[in-house]
Amino acid sequence: DVKVTQSSRYLVKRTGEKVFLECVQDMDHENMFWYRQDPGLGLRLIYFSYDVKMKEKGDIPEGYSVSREKKERFSLILESASTNQTSMYLCASFDRTSYEQYFGPGTRLTVT
Amino acid sequence: EDQVTQSPEALRLQEGESSSLNCSYTVSGLRGLFWYRQDPGKGPEFLFTLYSAGEEKEKERLKATLTKKESFLHITAPKPEDSATYLCAVSMTTDSWGKLQFGAGTQVVVTP
């Protein structure tokens, strides 16, 4: 079974803090994604990566950055957290053979 | 503008009462259409991929169909355990492999 794990299920941070969200997959997938999910808006793509050290902006990259130093790990960084970044963050890994995208359990981030 | 629209936003069904969810899309070139199921507090779980108009796929009480403009997810004789949010997503030929655009989802509640 493909496993995508995220470092925290729940996180509370203060405005202005630097926040790291980590995602690890165990299936040697090249493509990995970070989304945020908000009520009524669905999943919106923040950043994605198709190889180590490669990254591309998604639809809403402002206020975020990413790091992919190893194939299995894709980190999302909030440089200076703001209250409008309170959301559910979902990481996903993509299988190029089956064309399935596998999601982690999500991190519910609250910025106060 | 590329768009994915799901309807209805919410659906309340009695156990055994069959119904359909709609996903309409306006994209420049469709590579594939995906259906996911999401339980509260969890990441989305892959259900189906459809690639061409006329294609159908089934899994237990769920059946997904695809036309040139929309997809339907039919739930036949639903049970309470089918309660979840169902998400539709599209992959466009103009995008990188694995990059998906999601609809806002349909929340389904099945009561005994």
mmCIF file of C-alpha atoms in Angstrom:
data_model
loop_
_atom_site.group_PDB
_atom_site.id
_atom_site.type_symbol
_atom_site.label_atom_id
_atom_site.label_comp_id
_atom_site.label_asym_id
_atom_site.label_seq_id
_atom_site.Cartn_x
_atom_site.Cartn_y
_atom_site.Cartn_z
ATOM 1 C CA ASP A 1 0.000 0.000 0.000
ATOM 2 C CA VAL A 2 1.208 3.479 -0.859
ATOM 3 C CA LYS A 3 1.793 5.507 2.219
ATOM 4 C CA VAL A 4 1.878 9.289 2.364
ATOM 5 C CA THR A 5 2.505 10.642 5.829
ATOM 6 C CA GLN A 6 2.403 14.192 7.122
ATOM 7 C CA SER A 7 4.360 15.379 10.133
ATOM 8 C CA SER A 8 1.434 16.731 12.158
ATOM 9 C CA ARG A 9 -2.344 16.259 12.187
ATOM 10 C CA TYR A 10 -2.974 19.497 14.081
ATOM 11 C CA LEU A 11 -0.781 22.563 14.438
ATOM 12 C CA VAL A 12 -1.327 25.931 16.118
ATOM 13 C CA LYS A 13 1.059 28.761 15.306
ATOM 14 C CA ARG A 14 1.233 32.476 15.945
ATOM 15 C CA THR A 15 1.177 35.187 13.287
ATOM 16 C CA GLY A 16 4.665 35.842 11.927
ATOM 17 C CA GLU A 17 6.092 32.444 12.829
ATOM 18 C CA LYS A 18 7.918 30.344 10.263
ATOM 19 C CA VAL A 19 6.069 27.067 9.781
ATOM 20 C CA PHE A 20 7.322 23.810 8.295
ATOM 21 C CA LEU A 21 4.929 21.124 7.090
ATOM 22 C CA GLU A 22 6.584 17.880 6.082
ATOM 23 C CA CYS A 23 5.370 15.117 3.818
ATOM 24 C CA VAL A 24 6.965 11.732 3.187
ATOM 25 C CA GLN A 25 5.971 9.067 0.648
ATOM 26 C CA ASP A 26 7.298 5.540 0.497
ATOM 27 C CA MET A 27 6.633 4.569 -3.142
ATOM 28 C CA ASP A 28 9.476 6.247 -4.998
ATOM 29 C CA HIS A 29 7.125 8.631 -6.829
ATOM 30 C CA GLU A 30 8.670 11.518 -8.719
ATOM 31 C CA ASN A 31 5.673 13.861 -8.494
ATOM 32 C CA MET A 32 4.512 15.362 -5.228
ATOM 33 C CA PHE A 33 1.970 18.095 -4.490
ATOM 34 C CA TRP A 34 0.849 20.466 -1.755
ATOM 35 C CA TYR A 35 -2.789 21.616 -1.604
ATOM 36 C CA ARG A 36 -4.842 23.613 0.816
ATOM 37 C CA GLN A 37 -8.518 22.852 1.363
ATOM 38 C CA ASP A 38 -11.041 25.421 2.522
ATOM 39 C CA PRO A 39 -14.836 25.074 2.838
ATOM 40 C CA GLY A 40 -16.610 25.921 -0.409
ATOM 41 C CA LEU A 41 -13.337 26.325 -2.318
ATOM 42 C CA GLY A 42 -12.223 22.741 -2.693
ATOM 43 C CA LEU A 43 -8.569 21.786 -3.034
ATOM 44 C CA ARG A 44 -6.273 24.430 -4.427
ATOM 45 C CA LEU A 45 -2.749 23.653 -5.579
ATOM 46 C CA ILE A 46 0.018 25.571 -3.836
ATOM 47 C CA TYR A 47 3.206 24.012 -5.237
ATOM 48 C CA PHE A 48 4.284 20.796 -6.858
ATOM 49 C CA SER A 49 7.521 19.017 -7.649
ATOM 50 C CA TYR A 50 8.294 16.507 -10.380
ATOM 51 C CA ASP A 51 11.823 15.648 -9.292
ATOM 52 C CA VAL A 52 14.347 16.278 -6.554
ATOM 53 C CA LYS A 53 15.189 19.975 -6.302
ATOM 54 C CA MET A 54 12.594 20.759 -8.985
ATOM 55 C CA LYS A 55 9.484 22.740 -8.104
ATOM 56 C CA GLU A 56 6.692 24.594 -9.840
ATOM 57 C CA LYS A 57 4.179 27.114 -8.581
ATOM 58 C CA GLY A 58 0.589 26.036 -8.443
ATOM 59 C CA ASP A 59 -2.449 28.296 -8.419
ATOM 60 C CA ILE A 60 -1.889 29.979 -5.044
ATOM 61 C CA PRO A 61 1.848 30.059 -4.220
ATOM 62 C CA GLU A 62 1.951 33.479 -2.546
ATOM 63 C CA GLY A 63 3.210 33.295 1.027
ATOM 64 C CA TYR A 64 4.548 29.759 0.607
ATOM 65 C CA SER A 65 7.753 28.067 -0.470
ATOM 66 C CA VAL A 66 8.772 24.425 -0.800
ATOM 67 C CA SER A 67 11.814 22.226 -0.475
ATOM 68 C CA ARG A 68 12.560 18.852 -2.053
ATOM 69 C CA GLU A 69 16.034 17.707 -1.086
ATOM 70 C CA LYS A 70 15.205 13.991 -1.247
ATOM 71 C CA LYS A 71 12.810 12.148 -3.514
ATOM 72 C CA GLU A 72 10.605 10.885 -0.697
ATOM 73 C CA ARG A 73 10.261 14.163 1.187
ATOM 74 C CA PHE A 74 8.457 17.353 0.152
ATOM 75 C CA SER A 75 8.230 20.214 2.621
ATOM 76 C CA LEU A 76 5.915 23.216 2.595
ATOM 77 C CA ILE A 77 7.186 26.367 4.287
ATOM 78 C CA LEU A 78 5.148 29.321 5.458
ATOM 79 C CA GLU A 79 7.791 32.025 5.726
ATOM 80 C CA SER A 80 5.709 34.283 7.980
ATOM 81 C CA ALA A 81 2.392 32.733 8.945
ATOM 82 C CA SER A 82 -0.724 34.844 8.669
ATOM 83 C CA THR A 83 -4.286 34.223 9.851
ATOM 84 C CA ASN A 84 -5.512 33.760 6.269
ATOM 85 C CA GLN A 85 -3.264 30.706 6.031
ATOM 86 C CA THR A 86 -5.412 28.890 8.571
ATOM 87 C CA SER A 87 -6.530 25.856 6.585
ATOM 88 C CA MET A 88 -6.285 22.121 6.019
ATOM 89 C CA TYR A 89 -3.060 21.285 4.167
ATOM 90 C CA LEU A 90 -2.899 18.112 2.100
ATOM 91 C CA CYS A 91 0.138 16.503 0.556
ATOM 92 C CA ALA A 92 -0.142 14.080 -2.360
ATOM 93 C CA SER A 93 2.093 11.757 -4.302
ATOM 94 C CA PHE A 94 1.468 10.762 -7.928
ATOM 95 C CA ASP A 95 1.989 7.367 -9.528
ATOM 96 C CA ARG A 96 2.906 7.881 -13.197
ATOM 97 C CA THR A 97 2.058 4.256 -13.998
ATOM 98 C CA SER A 98 -1.463 4.048 -12.618
ATOM 99 C CA TYR A 99 -2.089 7.798 -12.858
ATOM 100 C CA GLU A 100 -3.429 7.772 -9.309
ATOM 101 C CA GLN A 101 -2.772 10.498 -6.826
ATOM 102 C CA TYR A 102 -2.378 9.380 -3.203
ATOM 103 C CA PHE A 103 -3.110 11.800 -0.388
ATOM 104 C CA GLY A 104 -1.789 12.086 3.124
ATOM 105 C CA PRO A 105 -4.127 12.494 6.126
ATOM 106 C CA GLY A 106 -3.780 16.279 6.153
ATOM 107 C CA THR A 107 -2.526 18.873 8.630
ATOM 108 C CA ARG A 108 -5.064 21.251 10.116
ATOM 109 C CA LEU A 109 -3.135 24.467 10.701
ATOM 110 C CA THR A 110 -4.499 27.284 12.827
ATOM 111 C CA VAL A 111 -2.686 30.623 12.838
ATOM 112 C CA THR A 112 -3.658 32.930 15.698
ATOM 113 C CA GLU B 1 -11.292 29.934 -18.111
ATOM 114 C CA ASP B 2 -10.907 26.301 -17.107
ATOM 115 C CA GLN B 3 -13.507 25.286 -14.546
ATOM 116 C CA VAL B 4 -14.762 22.275 -12.646
ATOM 117 C CA THR B 5 -18.215 22.597 -11.063
ATOM 118 C CA GLN B 6 -19.906 20.022 -8.865
ATOM 119 C CA SER B 7 -23.584 19.836 -8.013
ATOM 120 C CA PRO B 8 -25.382 19.654 -5.755
ATOM 121 C CA GLU B 9 -23.258 21.038 -2.929
ATOM 122 C CA ALA B 10 -24.953 18.694 -0.477
ATOM 123 C CA LEU B 11 -27.219 15.678 -0.771
ATOM 124 C CA ARG B 12 -29.183 13.923 1.922
ATOM 125 C CA LEU B 13 -30.405 10.415 1.050
ATOM 126 C CA GLN B 14 -32.351 7.711 2.782
ATOM 127 C CA GLU B 15 -30.657 4.336 2.840
ATOM 128 C CA GLY B 16 -31.500 2.586 -0.443
ATOM 129 C CA GLU B 17 -32.456 5.810 -2.241
ATOM 130 C CA SER B 18 -30.324 5.958 -5.407
ATOM 131 C CA SER B 19 -29.090 9.285 -6.752
ATOM 132 C CA SER B 20 -26.468 10.935 -8.952
ATOM 133 C CA LEU B 21 -23.804 13.573 -8.444
ATOM 134 C CA ASN B 22 -22.745 15.831 -11.281
ATOM 135 C CA CYS B 23 -19.338 17.191 -12.274
ATOM 136 C CA SER B 24 -19.302 19.560 -15.222
ATOM 137 C CA TYR B 25 -16.067 20.819 -16.704
ATOM 138 C CA THR B 26 -14.938 23.405 -19.204
ATOM 139 C CA VAL B 27 -11.309 22.760 -20.013
ATOM 140 C CA SER B 28 -9.231 23.260 -23.117
ATOM 141 C CA GLY B 29 -8.148 19.625 -23.347
ATOM 142 C CA LEU B 30 -9.124 16.802 -21.031
ATOM 143 C CA ARG B 31 -6.481 14.211 -20.214
ATOM 144 C CA GLY B 32 -8.548 12.481 -17.538
ATOM 145 C CA LEU B 33 -11.301 12.956 -14.977
ATOM 146 C CA PHE B 34 -10.973 11.626 -11.453
ATOM 147 C CA TRP B 35 -13.377 10.895 -8.628
ATOM 148 C CA TYR B 36 -12.285 10.834 -4.983
ATOM 149 C CA ARG B 37 -14.043 10.138 -1.724
ATOM 150 C CA GLN B 38 -13.127 12.139 1.381
ATOM 151 C CA ASP B 39 -14.180 11.278 4.914
ATOM 152 C CA PRO B 40 -14.184 14.015 7.589
ATOM 153 C CA GLY B 41 -10.690 14.820 8.840
ATOM 154 C CA LYS B 42 -8.989 12.592 6.271
ATOM 155 C CA GLY B 43 -7.270 12.966 2.926
ATOM 156 C CA PRO B 44 -9.130 12.135 -0.301
ATOM 157 C CA GLU B 45 -9.177 8.514 -1.392
ATOM 158 C CA PHE B 46 -9.011 7.638 -5.080
ATOM 159 C CA LEU B 47 -12.096 6.025 -6.637
ATOM 160 C CA PHE B 48 -12.005 6.211 -10.464
ATOM 161 C CA THR B 49 -10.239 7.618 -13.489
ATOM 162 C CA LEU B 50 -12.140 8.208 -16.745
ATOM 163 C CA TYR B 51 -10.320 9.131 -19.937
ATOM 164 C CA SER B 52 -12.812 9.345 -22.789
ATOM 165 C CA ALA B 53 -16.482 10.105 -23.432
ATOM 166 C CA GLY B 54 -18.640 7.011 -23.083
ATOM 167 C CA GLU B 55 -16.358 5.372 -20.546
ATOM 168 C CA GLU B 56 -17.914 3.883 -17.411
ATOM 169 C CA LYS B 57 -16.381 2.425 -14.252
ATOM 170 C CA GLU B 58 -17.972 0.672 -11.293
ATOM 171 C CA LYS B 59 -17.007 -0.099 -7.747
ATOM 172 C CA GLU B 60 -19.533 -1.644 -5.369
ATOM 173 C CA ARG B 61 -22.496 0.771 -5.256
ATOM 174 C CA LEU B 62 -20.714 3.505 -7.226
ATOM 175 C CA LYS B 63 -20.688 3.965 -10.984
ATOM 176 C CA ALA B 64 -18.932 6.801 -12.796
ATOM 177 C CA THR B 65 -19.705 7.899 -16.354
ATOM 178 C CA LEU B 66 -18.174 10.496 -18.640
ATOM 179 C CA THR B 67 -19.470 12.654 -21.492
ATOM 180 C CA LYS B 68 -17.707 15.442 -23.365
ATOM 181 C CA LYS B 69 -18.936 18.054 -20.901
ATOM 182 C CA GLU B 70 -19.652 16.281 -17.641
ATOM 183 C CA SER B 71 -19.307 13.248 -15.449
ATOM 184 C CA PHE B 72 -21.841 11.581 -13.195
ATOM 185 C CA LEU B 73 -21.257 9.537 -10.083
ATOM 186 C CA HIS B 74 -24.259 7.280 -9.534
ATOM 187 C CA ILE B 75 -24.821 5.865 -6.068
ATOM 188 C CA THR B 76 -27.100 2.829 -6.186
ATOM 189 C CA ALA B 77 -28.960 1.771 -3.047
ATOM 190 C CA PRO B 78 -26.627 3.726 -0.772
ATOM 191 C CA LYS B 79 -25.757 2.691 2.766
ATOM 192 C CA PRO B 80 -24.802 4.949 5.698
ATOM 193 C CA GLU B 81 -21.142 4.079 5.134
ATOM 194 C CA ASP B 82 -21.335 5.831 1.760
ATOM 195 C CA SER B 83 -21.650 9.128 3.616
ATOM 196 C CA ALA B 84 -18.679 11.280 2.598
ATOM 197 C CA THR B 85 -17.686 14.213 0.434
ATOM 198 C CA TYR B 86 -17.154 13.208 -3.183
ATOM 199 C CA LEU B 87 -14.616 15.212 -5.142
ATOM 200 C CA CYS B 88 -14.210 15.475 -8.879
ATOM 201 C CA ALA B 89 -10.927 16.573 -10.491
ATOM 202 C CA VAL B 90 -9.618 16.989 -14.032
ATOM 203 C CA SER B 91 -6.198 16.715 -15.572
ATOM 204 C CA MET B 92 -5.671 18.913 -18.602
ATOM 205 C CA THR B 93 -3.417 18.186 -21.538
ATOM 206 C CA THR B 94 -1.857 21.632 -21.123
ATOM 207 C CA ASP B 95 -0.706 20.827 -17.590
ATOM 208 C CA SER B 96 2.116 18.776 -16.121
ATOM 209 C CA TRP B 97 1.384 15.129 -15.454
ATOM 210 C CA GLY B 98 -0.411 14.636 -12.173
ATOM 211 C CA LYS B 99 -1.530 18.231 -11.817
ATOM 212 C CA LEU B 100 -5.259 18.251 -11.066
ATOM 213 C CA GLN B 101 -7.948 20.912 -10.842
ATOM 214 C CA PHE B 102 -10.600 20.044 -8.270
ATOM 215 C CA GLY B 103 -14.251 20.909 -7.900
ATOM 216 C CA ALA B 104 -15.601 22.029 -4.522
ATOM 217 C CA GLY B 105 -17.169 18.638 -3.795
ATOM 218 C CA THR B 106 -20.586 17.204 -2.973
ATOM 219 C CA GLN B 107 -21.259 16.279 0.636
ATOM 220 C CA VAL B 108 -23.421 13.151 0.808
ATOM 221 C CA VAL B 109 -25.238 12.057 3.960
ATOM 222 C CA VAL B 110 -27.052 8.708 3.944
ATOM 223 C CA THR B 111 -29.440 8.139 6.833
ATOM 224 C CA PRO B 112 -30.691 4.707 7.991
#
